[in-house]
């Protein structure tokens, strides 16, 4: 039958009776909602066919999204059932239909012109959602041919040729053909059999734009793409939008877009090439820096955000030393990147998979090298620790300082350094010549007998016991956490000792053993003492050995820990007090000598001396302002003048630079060394400055500033402020009475 839509393709509404409504359960239905098949007496909704997709619309208010042809019937698929016999109102999605009419009639026209002008027949066509195409029997179709067809088509559209449908019955048609033959006639141009819906005049096509050609899958055929009517406008709107965006981005006229993009691409290429060269040079430079370290470190970590795996390979080639464990990484600081481990075969083999697991990556290794792609670069610090970063406090690996620097420290600072720590500086290895390298021991080697940091042993004879107890306790992860969280009061009052109850059995056993060894040491000490002392001397019950609980010689209990904490705190405070006292004496002596000098001169000489002193004093006052120690302004000065760094202040680099022995901690001497520059101005300030820095940086009061403590401080607002520093001139460590008493005593002694 000929449907209503074919008789009158411009009908947008129609009434028709329901003939059939059946429930279906075809799982291959396109839309989930197509649950009922409805056949009506007639329909304005076109059923898919002849290359034209079906119409969308409504039966009453029920949407139709699929209409198919079955024999001579159109089957509508709907969500809800309709009553057979009822008359329903059909409405059509006209926009979609009219678009299909434009494309379909346009196709007839293009096909007719291609055939007429070039004798090339069309074998099939496709109405796509955005672009349509015809397939023509020709291996190619030139730009000139395209232009000619487009021109003729548009000329015909302008001339407003009629399009008419002639339907007639015919005999001799194939069996599957149902109904009349429809012939679509374009006035003076074409007659074509077709079942589709068409415009009634070519002017309704508005315009035809042929786009481009493409080789068909069928050999010797070509696909020719085209747009008709509203699709041309839509495409133009999109093109203009893109063009505007490009104009904004490229900041040039649309006619220059292509040129500019070409230039940009060339630039990117050459920049990339340059970057590769620079990264290679950077790798060599970084490698040189490592090669010059004396002695050579055991571990070396390097991360470069901008670099690529080539960078790491160049670095490794330059180093060519498998004694150092290299942990190199490139890529984002937090997310994805690449790593390479290189070094002693055993260490690389042991650690490769462990490290890539921590970084949430995958990799493989062979011999001295392990490579991986990782997804969580943020865990790098954790991975570094796995790879054998020396455990804090346990030992340090001196890396050496330049002779100049060592001399400067010894000359300028020795007065300020407590006497008992002079050896630390005197013993620091000095990097001299390039031959003076020391081959690093294997990574896995234990370093139990390393020297102690900070010189505790000099004023705490029980330092080994203290160190072992702390190490044992810190091996218990829970206790360690509690210790980190505890505030100063909880530690100093010994309250933290009660947490010993929750420490694992294994750690408790270890502590018992440590105590037993310590008691044995004390016993031997007492015996030695007895031998040395005169027999008639009464034997002192050594009052100093109260760093553990002697009443219980068998196990390590809360009381032991409390006593150890109390004793340590007391001794540290005592050392601090002694230092302050030494300092005061030094200042008093200076002032005393000054006055003595004045007292032993007369007349003109005295006047000159007084004048000189006054000048000195003035000069001192005019001195460059001292910065608040450990705050940004002060550290920046060190960074620029002492470290000679050209780039902006970088806290990470700064920490590493001033961790002179490279043990991952700033010990007291290293912090003092930060003030060489300040002390050029007034070296006496150093101890007070050190104290001040510890006060606000050493958050867990363990006498060390670790990496986290430092970085934490650099992020506070306080860090950015600089309240200045009150120099000793303005703030004497002694009172006038104390000075008078000092002078009096000296005079008494001299008599
Ligand atoms: Zn057709």
XYZ file of C-alpha atoms and ligand atoms in Angstrom:
752
model
C 0.000 0.000 0.000
C 0.983 3.601 -0.312
C 1.107 5.190 3.120
C -0.308 8.577 3.941
C 3.218 9.883 4.454
C 4.045 8.996 0.868
C 0.896 10.534 -0.554
C 1.412 13.770 1.349
C 4.858 14.174 2.812
C 3.966 17.507 4.401
C 1.201 16.188 6.674
C 2.134 16.712 10.328
C -1.017 15.386 12.027
C -3.417 12.564 11.182
C -6.242 10.516 12.755
C -6.347 6.758 12.220
C -7.948 3.670 13.741
C -5.975 0.974 15.550
C -6.166 -2.337 13.711
C -3.733 -4.437 15.731
C -2.009 -4.035 19.078
C 0.140 -6.927 20.263
C 2.599 -7.377 23.055
C 6.103 -8.347 21.874
C 9.065 -9.859 23.593
C 11.712 -9.525 20.964
C 15.020 -9.088 22.785
C 16.578 -7.500 19.700
C 14.349 -4.459 19.810
C 16.298 -1.254 19.504
C 14.577 0.540 22.341
C 13.634 -0.910 25.704
C 10.279 0.850 25.600
C 9.135 -0.864 22.389
C 6.848 -3.351 24.076
C 3.760 -3.206 21.801
C 3.380 -3.521 18.050
C 0.661 -1.283 16.691
C -0.736 -1.344 13.146
C -3.057 1.447 12.087
C -5.366 1.834 9.120
C -2.876 4.344 7.680
C 0.088 6.361 8.939
C 1.994 9.606 8.454
C 4.992 8.067 10.282
C 7.377 6.803 7.620
C 8.578 3.208 8.136
C 12.292 2.770 7.491
C 13.058 1.888 3.866
C 14.837 2.827 0.670
C 17.798 4.181 2.597
C 15.658 6.590 4.604
C 15.400 6.097 8.383
C 11.984 5.927 10.070
C 10.130 8.886 11.509
C 9.674 9.677 15.208
C 6.373 10.917 16.583
C 3.444 10.174 18.861
C 0.309 8.033 18.892
C -1.874 10.210 21.119
C 0.685 10.983 23.832
C 2.662 7.766 23.489
C 6.041 8.282 21.869
C 7.069 6.283 18.791
C 10.754 5.786 18.137
C 10.616 2.906 15.731
C 8.439 2.202 12.691
C 9.196 -0.741 10.436
C 7.714 -2.105 7.250
C 6.193 -5.582 7.398
C 4.697 -6.725 4.073
C 2.487 -3.809 3.130
C 1.974 -2.727 6.739
C 3.779 -0.195 8.905
C 4.418 -1.489 12.444
C 4.729 1.153 15.190
C 6.506 0.200 18.401
C 5.182 1.818 21.587
C 5.575 1.472 25.327
C 1.884 1.313 26.265
C -0.939 -0.689 24.674
C -3.685 0.936 22.591
C -7.222 -0.406 22.224
C -8.032 -1.972 18.901
C -10.752 0.013 17.166
C -9.853 3.298 18.871
C -8.993 6.256 16.722
C -5.635 7.770 17.669
C -4.033 11.055 16.803
C -0.677 10.728 15.045
C 1.799 13.567 15.295
C 5.251 13.697 13.715
C 8.662 14.999 14.730
C 8.695 17.385 11.807
C 12.250 18.607 12.178
C 13.560 15.080 11.763
C 11.224 14.283 8.898
C 11.961 17.458 6.968
C 15.683 16.881 7.394
C 15.255 13.399 5.916
C 13.229 14.840 3.016
C 15.957 17.384 2.286
C 18.717 14.781 2.343
C 16.735 12.237 0.319
C 15.578 14.580 -2.438
C 19.050 16.095 -2.464
C 20.495 12.643 -3.010
C 18.213 12.070 -5.990
C 19.378 15.351 -7.474
C 23.097 14.705 -6.910
C 22.820 11.168 -8.267
C 20.994 12.448 -11.356
C 23.587 15.145 -12.054
C 26.614 12.877 -11.493
C 25.032 10.410 -13.889
C 24.067 13.045 -16.453
C 27.358 14.932 -16.453
C 29.862 12.108 -16.046
C 27.929 8.927 -16.839
C 28.776 7.616 -13.398
C 25.955 5.607 -11.794
C 25.188 5.607 -8.064
C 25.171 2.117 -6.546
C 23.889 2.938 -3.031
C 23.430 5.757 -0.597
C 23.424 6.304 3.157
C 21.572 8.927 5.164
C 23.759 9.444 8.182
C 22.929 11.292 11.374
C 25.243 14.136 10.476
C 26.553 13.520 6.976
C 25.129 11.543 4.067
C 26.937 9.837 1.208
C 26.420 8.243 -2.160
C 28.588 5.464 -3.481
C 29.444 5.947 -7.144
C 30.909 3.501 -9.629
C 34.155 5.291 -10.221
C 37.600 4.814 -8.688
C 37.883 8.576 -8.180
C 35.998 11.827 -8.359
C 38.042 15.010 -8.778
C 37.703 18.337 -7.048
C 36.629 19.873 -10.374
C 33.925 17.243 -10.800
C 32.701 17.915 -7.268
C 32.568 21.633 -7.942
C 30.680 21.157 -11.197
C 28.022 18.897 -9.619
C 27.603 21.270 -6.680
C 27.200 24.264 -8.993
C 24.590 22.569 -11.198
C 22.612 21.262 -8.186
C 22.440 24.704 -6.599
C 21.529 26.303 -9.903
C 18.604 23.867 -10.176
C 17.575 24.634 -6.573
C 17.517 28.339 -7.431
C 15.417 27.678 -10.532
C 12.751 26.087 -8.310
C 12.111 22.863 -10.216
C 9.057 20.904 -9.093
C 9.335 17.490 -7.506
C 6.346 15.230 -8.023
C 5.407 11.668 -7.107
C 3.726 9.381 -9.627
C 2.309 6.219 -8.145
C 1.040 3.447 -10.392
C 0.588 -0.265 -10.207
C 2.801 -2.363 -12.327
C 3.259 -5.946 -13.201
C 6.404 -8.011 -13.344
C 7.857 -6.647 -10.142
C 9.843 -8.876 -7.790
C 7.767 -11.009 -5.366
C 8.880 -9.095 -2.308
C 7.687 -5.865 -3.773
C 4.395 -4.900 -2.273
C 2.101 -2.199 -3.524
C 2.369 0.378 -6.252
C 5.467 1.648 -7.959
C 6.326 5.233 -7.000
C 8.352 7.312 -9.339
C 9.864 10.551 -8.059
C 10.130 13.125 -10.784
C 12.366 16.161 -10.673
C 11.182 18.481 -13.353
C 13.413 18.321 -16.431
C 16.059 16.373 -14.517
C 15.199 12.944 -13.219
C 12.746 10.102 -12.790
C 13.560 7.642 -10.079
C 11.686 4.809 -8.414
C 11.600 5.418 -4.668
C 9.469 4.780 -1.587
C 10.803 7.737 0.422
C 9.322 11.073 1.419
C 10.358 14.008 -0.738
C 10.120 17.776 -0.997
C 7.675 19.182 -3.533
C 10.054 21.727 -5.014
C 13.846 21.835 -5.214
C 13.810 25.288 -3.636
C 12.907 23.555 -0.355
C 16.412 22.033 -0.382
C 17.879 25.551 0.161
C 21.426 24.524 -0.705
C 23.617 21.507 -1.385
C 27.221 21.247 -0.247
C 29.419 18.414 -1.457
C 32.111 17.728 1.122
C 34.785 15.263 0.150
C 35.362 11.831 -1.304
C 36.724 8.635 0.140
C 37.639 5.262 -1.358
C 34.848 2.731 -0.895
C 35.485 -0.709 0.539
C 34.026 -2.010 -2.668
C 36.897 -1.909 -5.115
C 36.676 0.720 -7.849
C 33.951 2.700 -6.092
C 34.098 6.078 -4.404
C 32.064 7.558 -1.565
C 30.924 11.139 -2.071
C 29.798 12.972 1.085
C 27.236 15.744 1.076
C 24.997 18.004 3.189
C 21.636 19.442 2.213
C 19.596 22.394 3.535
C 19.615 22.942 7.284
C 22.552 20.608 7.706
C 24.688 23.062 5.724
C 23.721 25.849 8.109
C 24.353 23.693 11.177
C 27.749 22.722 9.875
C 28.599 26.335 9.111
C 27.571 27.398 12.622
C 29.887 24.765 14.093
C 32.736 25.712 11.795
C 32.403 29.354 12.767
C 32.397 28.479 16.454
C 35.594 26.468 16.036
C 37.119 29.234 14.005
C 36.335 31.795 16.693
C 37.867 29.606 19.366
C 40.989 29.210 17.284
C 41.110 32.931 16.642
C 41.050 33.559 20.374
C 43.670 30.892 21.057
C 45.989 31.751 18.188
C 45.389 35.498 18.308
C 45.390 35.846 14.557
C 42.977 36.067 11.633
C 41.315 32.844 10.467
C 43.206 33.105 7.190
C 46.466 32.808 9.163
C 45.365 29.899 11.356
C 46.981 27.184 9.275
C 50.252 29.055 8.865
C 50.504 29.770 12.525
C 49.724 26.212 13.593
C 52.371 24.968 11.209
C 54.880 27.342 12.758
C 53.865 26.307 16.260
C 54.311 22.657 15.399
C 57.770 23.361 14.053
C 58.617 25.292 17.214
C 57.413 22.500 19.456
C 59.538 20.053 17.544
C 62.653 22.162 17.882
C 61.921 22.960 21.531
C 61.569 19.273 22.223
C 64.868 18.652 20.552
C 66.474 21.410 22.608
C 64.887 20.077 25.781
C 66.362 16.655 25.072
C 69.792 18.222 24.668
C 69.428 20.301 27.831
C 68.194 17.325 29.835
C 71.195 15.334 28.663
C 73.504 18.112 29.757
C 71.633 18.380 33.038
C 72.073 14.658 33.571
C 75.813 14.984 33.008
C 75.942 17.970 35.325
C 74.017 16.155 38.053
C 76.250 13.138 37.605
C 79.348 15.330 37.942
C 77.988 16.748 41.165
C 77.624 13.257 42.566
C 81.050 12.187 41.320
C 82.679 15.079 43.161
C 81.239 14.174 46.559
C 83.954 13.029 48.906
C 83.660 10.484 50.269
C 81.188 8.960 47.864
C 77.756 8.372 49.434
C 76.231 4.940 49.686
C 72.819 6.138 48.538
C 71.813 8.836 46.121
C 68.306 10.006 45.369
C 67.431 12.254 42.483
C 64.035 13.356 41.214
C 63.502 15.528 38.153
C 59.947 16.488 37.382
C 60.530 17.640 33.820
C 62.887 14.885 32.750
C 62.248 11.614 30.940
C 63.699 8.101 31.252
C 66.541 9.100 28.906
C 67.692 11.532 31.571
C 68.081 8.723 34.094
C 69.921 6.522 31.603
C 72.338 9.307 30.740
C 72.917 9.920 34.448
C 73.667 6.250 35.025
C 76.010 6.061 32.033
C 77.924 9.041 33.414
C 78.195 7.584 36.900
C 79.100 4.053 35.787
C 79.696 3.110 39.396
C 77.707 0.274 40.857
C 78.949 0.877 44.415
C 76.460 3.701 44.948
C 72.819 2.808 45.242
C 71.072 5.222 42.856
C 67.359 5.853 43.148
C 66.369 8.063 40.229
C 62.878 9.197 39.354
C 61.234 11.416 36.774
C 57.674 12.615 36.314
C 54.948 14.164 38.402
C 55.775 14.757 42.085
C 52.586 13.070 43.230
C 51.226 10.747 40.550
C 52.775 8.942 37.600
C 56.379 8.695 36.572
C 59.327 6.401 35.975
C 62.017 5.194 38.306
C 65.357 3.521 37.858
C 67.362 1.841 40.587
C 71.006 1.221 39.883
C 73.785 -0.056 42.062
C 74.974 -3.162 43.904
C 73.258 -6.118 42.231
C 72.047 -7.603 45.472
C 70.518 -4.380 46.744
C 68.844 -3.644 43.421
C 67.468 -7.184 43.311
C 66.251 -7.014 46.907
C 64.660 -3.602 46.722
C 63.347 -3.258 43.168
C 59.958 -4.850 43.622
C 59.552 -3.500 47.158
C 60.083 0.049 46.017
C 57.870 -0.181 42.962
C 55.162 -1.670 45.183
C 55.347 1.299 47.560
C 55.076 3.614 44.568
C 52.166 1.544 43.217
C 53.959 0.646 40.051
C 55.275 -2.274 38.062
C 58.745 -2.936 36.868
C 61.495 -5.414 36.212
C 65.199 -5.593 36.682
C 68.325 -7.373 35.616
C 71.730 -7.251 37.244
C 72.547 -3.793 38.500
C 69.472 -2.092 37.099
C 65.779 -2.022 37.866
C 63.188 0.041 35.992
C 59.539 0.683 36.753
C 56.570 2.763 35.814
C 54.880 4.051 38.941
C 51.565 5.663 39.808
C 52.154 7.147 43.233
C 55.293 9.255 43.225
C 53.972 10.906 46.405
C 55.304 7.869 48.332
C 58.839 8.552 47.184
C 60.068 9.496 50.621
C 58.761 6.250 52.019
C 60.462 4.374 49.194
C 63.713 6.186 49.896
C 63.565 4.999 53.452
C 63.119 1.423 52.297
C 66.145 1.752 50.108
C 68.284 2.221 53.143
C 68.253 5.840 54.151
C 70.169 5.715 57.449
C 67.737 5.353 60.298
C 67.616 8.599 62.273
C 69.776 8.867 65.356
C 71.319 5.432 64.894
C 74.443 6.569 63.085
C 75.788 9.127 60.748
C 77.919 8.894 57.661
C 80.248 11.864 57.451
C 80.332 13.273 53.986
C 83.044 15.766 54.560
C 83.306 19.503 54.214
C 85.724 21.702 52.340
C 88.856 22.657 54.233
C 87.891 26.303 54.010
C 84.558 25.673 55.570
C 85.983 23.531 58.311
C 88.580 26.169 59.151
C 85.922 28.839 59.190
C 83.813 26.816 61.543
C 86.691 26.046 63.855
C 88.046 29.594 63.878
C 84.863 31.495 64.147
C 82.713 29.173 66.095
C 84.982 27.316 68.434
C 84.344 29.885 71.144
C 80.643 29.375 70.890
C 80.676 25.605 70.664
C 80.555 23.785 73.978
C 83.990 22.414 74.593
C 82.823 18.831 74.643
C 81.685 19.000 71.000
C 84.827 20.443 69.496
C 85.930 16.982 68.470
C 82.932 16.585 66.229
C 84.203 19.412 64.055
C 87.846 18.534 64.337
C 87.103 15.010 63.195
C 85.013 15.969 60.192
C 86.649 14.575 57.073
C 87.885 17.199 54.684
C 87.357 16.775 50.986
C 90.675 17.475 49.334
C 91.546 16.038 45.964
C 89.497 13.996 43.578
C 91.635 10.971 44.374
C 90.462 11.160 47.901
C 87.427 9.003 47.300
C 86.274 6.236 49.501
C 84.385 3.304 48.099
C 81.085 2.867 49.819
C 80.470 -0.371 51.675
C 77.633 -2.628 50.498
C 74.193 -1.335 51.337
C 73.220 -4.272 53.471
C 76.109 -3.987 55.855
C 75.079 -3.165 59.430
C 76.565 -0.100 61.019
C 76.127 -0.788 64.706
C 79.407 0.610 65.835
C 79.070 4.003 64.230
C 79.937 7.051 66.236
C 77.297 8.810 68.238
C 75.949 12.137 67.073
C 75.817 15.239 69.164
C 78.473 14.359 71.671
C 76.018 12.997 74.246
C 78.660 10.551 75.352
C 80.726 13.381 76.743
C 78.320 14.383 79.420
C 76.163 11.281 79.703
C 78.274 8.270 80.497
C 75.151 6.125 80.206
C 74.633 7.274 76.578
C 74.884 3.771 75.108
C 72.189 2.513 77.442
C 70.006 5.501 76.555
C 70.509 4.948 72.851
C 69.697 1.236 73.067
C 66.552 1.819 75.120
C 65.334 4.467 72.700
C 66.074 2.266 69.689
C 64.244 -0.686 71.241
C 61.216 1.426 72.123
C 61.098 3.028 68.736
C 61.117 -0.369 67.085
C 57.605 -0.740 68.485
C 55.432 1.109 65.935
C 52.637 1.883 68.434
C 54.988 3.297 71.023
C 56.744 5.295 68.375
C 53.438 6.851 67.307
C 52.559 7.729 70.895
C 55.973 9.265 71.373
C 55.530 11.411 68.306
C 52.167 12.617 69.519
C 53.232 13.245 73.087
C 53.818 16.838 74.176
C 56.793 18.145 76.085
C 55.077 17.836 79.444
C 54.084 14.207 78.909
C 57.680 13.352 78.097
C 59.450 15.403 80.748
C 57.060 14.350 83.519
C 57.700 10.722 82.588
C 54.010 10.131 81.967
C 54.895 8.622 78.608
C 56.596 5.787 80.517
C 53.213 4.319 81.366
C 52.785 3.417 77.718
C 55.432 0.777 78.337
C 52.573 -1.517 79.426
C 51.426 -1.755 75.823
C 54.793 -2.428 74.247
C 55.134 -5.833 72.596
C 56.546 -8.791 74.524
C 59.460 -9.071 72.128
C 60.508 -5.464 72.804
C 60.121 -5.950 76.569
C 62.473 -8.938 76.459
C 64.998 -6.835 74.577
C 64.693 -4.043 77.169
C 65.262 -6.524 80.018
C 68.442 -7.634 78.282
C 69.617 -4.032 77.751
C 69.102 -3.308 81.435
C 70.971 -6.445 82.464
C 73.968 -5.386 80.341
C 73.865 -1.863 81.782
C 73.789 -3.168 85.350
C 76.765 -5.354 84.535
C 78.623 -2.312 83.174
C 77.871 -0.340 86.311
C 79.041 -3.218 88.468
C 82.386 -3.393 86.662
C 82.706 0.362 86.878
C 82.238 0.248 90.637
C 84.836 -2.508 90.965
C 87.374 -0.571 88.932
C 86.716 2.466 91.036
C 87.234 0.475 94.209
C 90.592 -0.782 92.976
C 91.759 2.717 92.149
C 90.646 4.365 95.339
C 92.597 4.373 98.530
C 91.469 1.487 100.763
C 90.822 3.813 103.694
C 88.531 6.040 101.619
C 84.894 5.437 102.220
C 83.205 4.075 99.113
C 80.652 6.411 97.675
C 77.327 5.009 96.771
C 77.510 6.519 93.372
C 74.600 8.924 93.331
C 74.864 9.491 89.614
C 73.720 6.086 88.547
C 70.070 6.795 89.085
C 69.205 6.503 85.399
C 67.644 3.136 86.095
C 65.816 1.368 88.898
C 68.399 -0.567 90.960
C 65.752 -2.057 93.237
C 64.679 -4.401 90.469
C 67.761 -5.933 88.825
C 65.845 -8.388 86.637
C 63.404 -6.626 84.337
C 62.940 -3.291 82.648
C 59.808 -1.649 84.043
C 57.960 1.654 83.896
C 60.067 2.881 86.802
C 63.224 2.319 84.736
C 61.912 4.359 81.878
C 60.746 7.131 84.212
C 64.141 7.303 85.845
C 65.909 7.330 82.499
C 63.749 10.175 81.221
C 64.158 12.177 84.414
C 67.910 11.724 84.436
C 68.310 12.601 80.776
C 66.153 15.694 81.103
C 68.076 16.755 84.167
C 71.456 16.215 82.510
C 70.476 18.081 79.387
C 69.208 20.993 81.453
C 72.418 20.878 83.460
C 74.507 20.973 80.281
C 72.462 23.908 79.093
C 72.994 25.713 82.363
C 76.731 25.051 82.287
C 76.920 26.399 78.811
C 75.061 29.550 79.805
C 77.361 29.959 82.786
C 80.464 29.515 80.589
C 79.093 32.110 78.292
C 78.413 34.523 81.079
C 81.962 34.060 82.369
C 83.294 34.744 78.933
C 81.300 37.963 78.686
C 82.301 39.063 82.182
C 85.932 38.395 81.414
C 85.695 40.478 78.266
C 84.111 43.375 80.054
C 86.598 43.075 82.910
C 89.570 43.189 80.541
C 88.160 46.199 78.836
C 87.836 48.086 82.120
C 91.266 46.956 83.276
C 92.810 48.315 80.150
C 91.132 51.638 80.733
C 92.206 51.713 84.364
C 95.833 51.162 83.486
C 96.129 54.095 81.164
C 96.196 57.786 81.883
C 95.843 61.180 80.327
C 95.927 61.443 76.585
C 96.406 57.741 76.084
C 93.280 57.013 78.079
C 91.309 59.606 76.158
C 92.362 58.004 72.852
C 91.452 54.550 74.099
C 88.077 55.717 75.310
C 87.455 57.331 71.980
C 88.406 54.131 70.185
C 86.115 52.084 72.373
C 83.289 54.446 71.820
C 83.828 54.274 68.082
C 83.836 50.508 68.198
C 80.622 50.547 70.122
C 79.024 52.896 67.611
C 80.216 50.751 64.771
C 78.767 47.724 66.459
C 75.425 49.374 66.849
C 75.370 50.435 63.225
C 76.069 46.883 62.246
C 73.822 45.214 59.772
C 70.648 44.199 61.462
C 70.673 40.650 62.696
C 67.852 38.446 61.490
C 65.705 36.252 63.651
C 67.505 32.885 63.581
C 65.900 30.141 61.568
C 63.414 32.468 59.958
C 63.204 32.985 56.237
C 65.191 36.210 56.026
C 68.097 34.714 57.934
C 68.133 31.399 56.064
C 67.843 33.204 52.760
C 70.953 35.156 53.591
C 72.794 31.884 54.227
C 71.377 30.499 50.990
C 72.630 33.448 48.958
C 75.869 34.439 50.632
C 77.175 31.315 52.260
C 75.803 28.669 49.913
C 76.154 30.933 46.881
C 72.858 29.681 45.496
C 71.557 31.617 42.527
C 67.997 30.325 42.424
C 65.129 31.096 44.787
C 65.243 29.733 48.314
C 64.196 26.079 48.255
C 63.603 24.533 51.692
C 64.252 20.945 50.516
C 67.592 21.755 48.964
C 68.457 23.910 51.914
C 67.888 21.089 54.363
C 70.057 18.719 52.346
C 72.814 21.314 51.974
C 73.027 21.890 55.670
C 72.716 18.292 56.682
C 76.486 18.265 56.493
C 77.006 14.637 57.425
C 74.071 13.563 55.280
C 72.350 11.513 57.956
C 68.926 13.036 57.298
C 68.997 15.074 60.523
C 70.215 18.463 61.537
C 72.147 17.986 64.712
C 73.042 20.832 67.004
C 76.354 21.599 65.347
C 74.797 21.681 61.915
C 72.210 24.177 63.095
C 74.914 26.345 64.598
C 76.715 26.352 61.286
C 73.772 28.206 59.795
C 74.876 31.302 61.634
C 78.376 31.765 60.306
C 77.128 34.717 58.328
C 75.269 36.223 61.251
C 78.278 35.647 63.394
C 80.427 37.576 61.003
C 78.396 40.348 62.526
C 78.370 39.115 66.092
C 79.539 35.590 66.722
C 78.668 35.604 70.369
C 75.059 35.240 69.443
C 75.317 31.722 68.202
C 74.351 29.729 71.264
C 71.364 31.882 71.970
C 70.312 31.626 68.366
C 70.642 27.859 68.387
C 68.530 27.719 71.489
C 65.902 29.878 69.853
C 65.776 27.720 66.729
C 65.423 24.553 68.733
C 62.689 26.148 70.750
C 60.476 26.575 67.778
C 61.630 23.898 65.367
C 62.434 20.862 67.477
C 58.808 20.016 68.064
C 59.325 16.649 69.694
C 62.205 17.966 71.838
C 64.539 15.132 70.951
C 67.471 17.469 70.468
C 67.373 17.023 66.701
C 65.567 18.815 63.924
C 64.443 16.237 61.452
C 63.325 16.833 57.890
C 59.624 16.902 58.714
C 60.077 19.307 61.593
C 61.973 21.678 59.361
C 59.539 21.500 56.440
C 56.654 21.924 58.875
C 58.207 25.113 60.163
C 58.791 26.533 56.698
C 55.069 26.315 56.106
C 53.992 28.323 59.134
C 53.166 32.022 59.051
C 55.652 32.581 61.821
C 58.418 31.456 59.469
C 57.766 34.341 57.119
C 57.997 36.949 59.850
C 61.200 38.508 61.037
C 61.090 40.279 64.344
C 64.792 40.879 64.330
C 67.176 39.648 66.951
C 68.240 41.444 70.069
C 71.993 41.356 70.102
C 74.029 40.945 73.262
C 74.958 44.617 73.151
C 71.366 45.342 73.829
C 70.838 42.470 76.210
C 73.736 41.504 78.494
C 73.812 38.017 80.020
C 74.855 39.410 83.419
C 73.646 42.085 85.758
C 75.629 45.119 86.863
C 75.943 43.586 90.342
C 77.380 40.414 88.889
C 79.922 42.432 86.954
C 80.894 44.399 90.039
C 81.312 41.162 92.007
C 83.388 39.610 89.217
C 85.740 42.587 89.153
C 85.976 42.626 92.918
C 86.938 38.926 93.041
C 89.534 39.331 90.345
C 91.104 42.211 92.145
C 91.135 40.192 95.350
C 92.829 37.272 93.587
C 95.412 39.511 91.974
C 96.513 40.912 95.272
Zn 14.879 7.539 -3.156
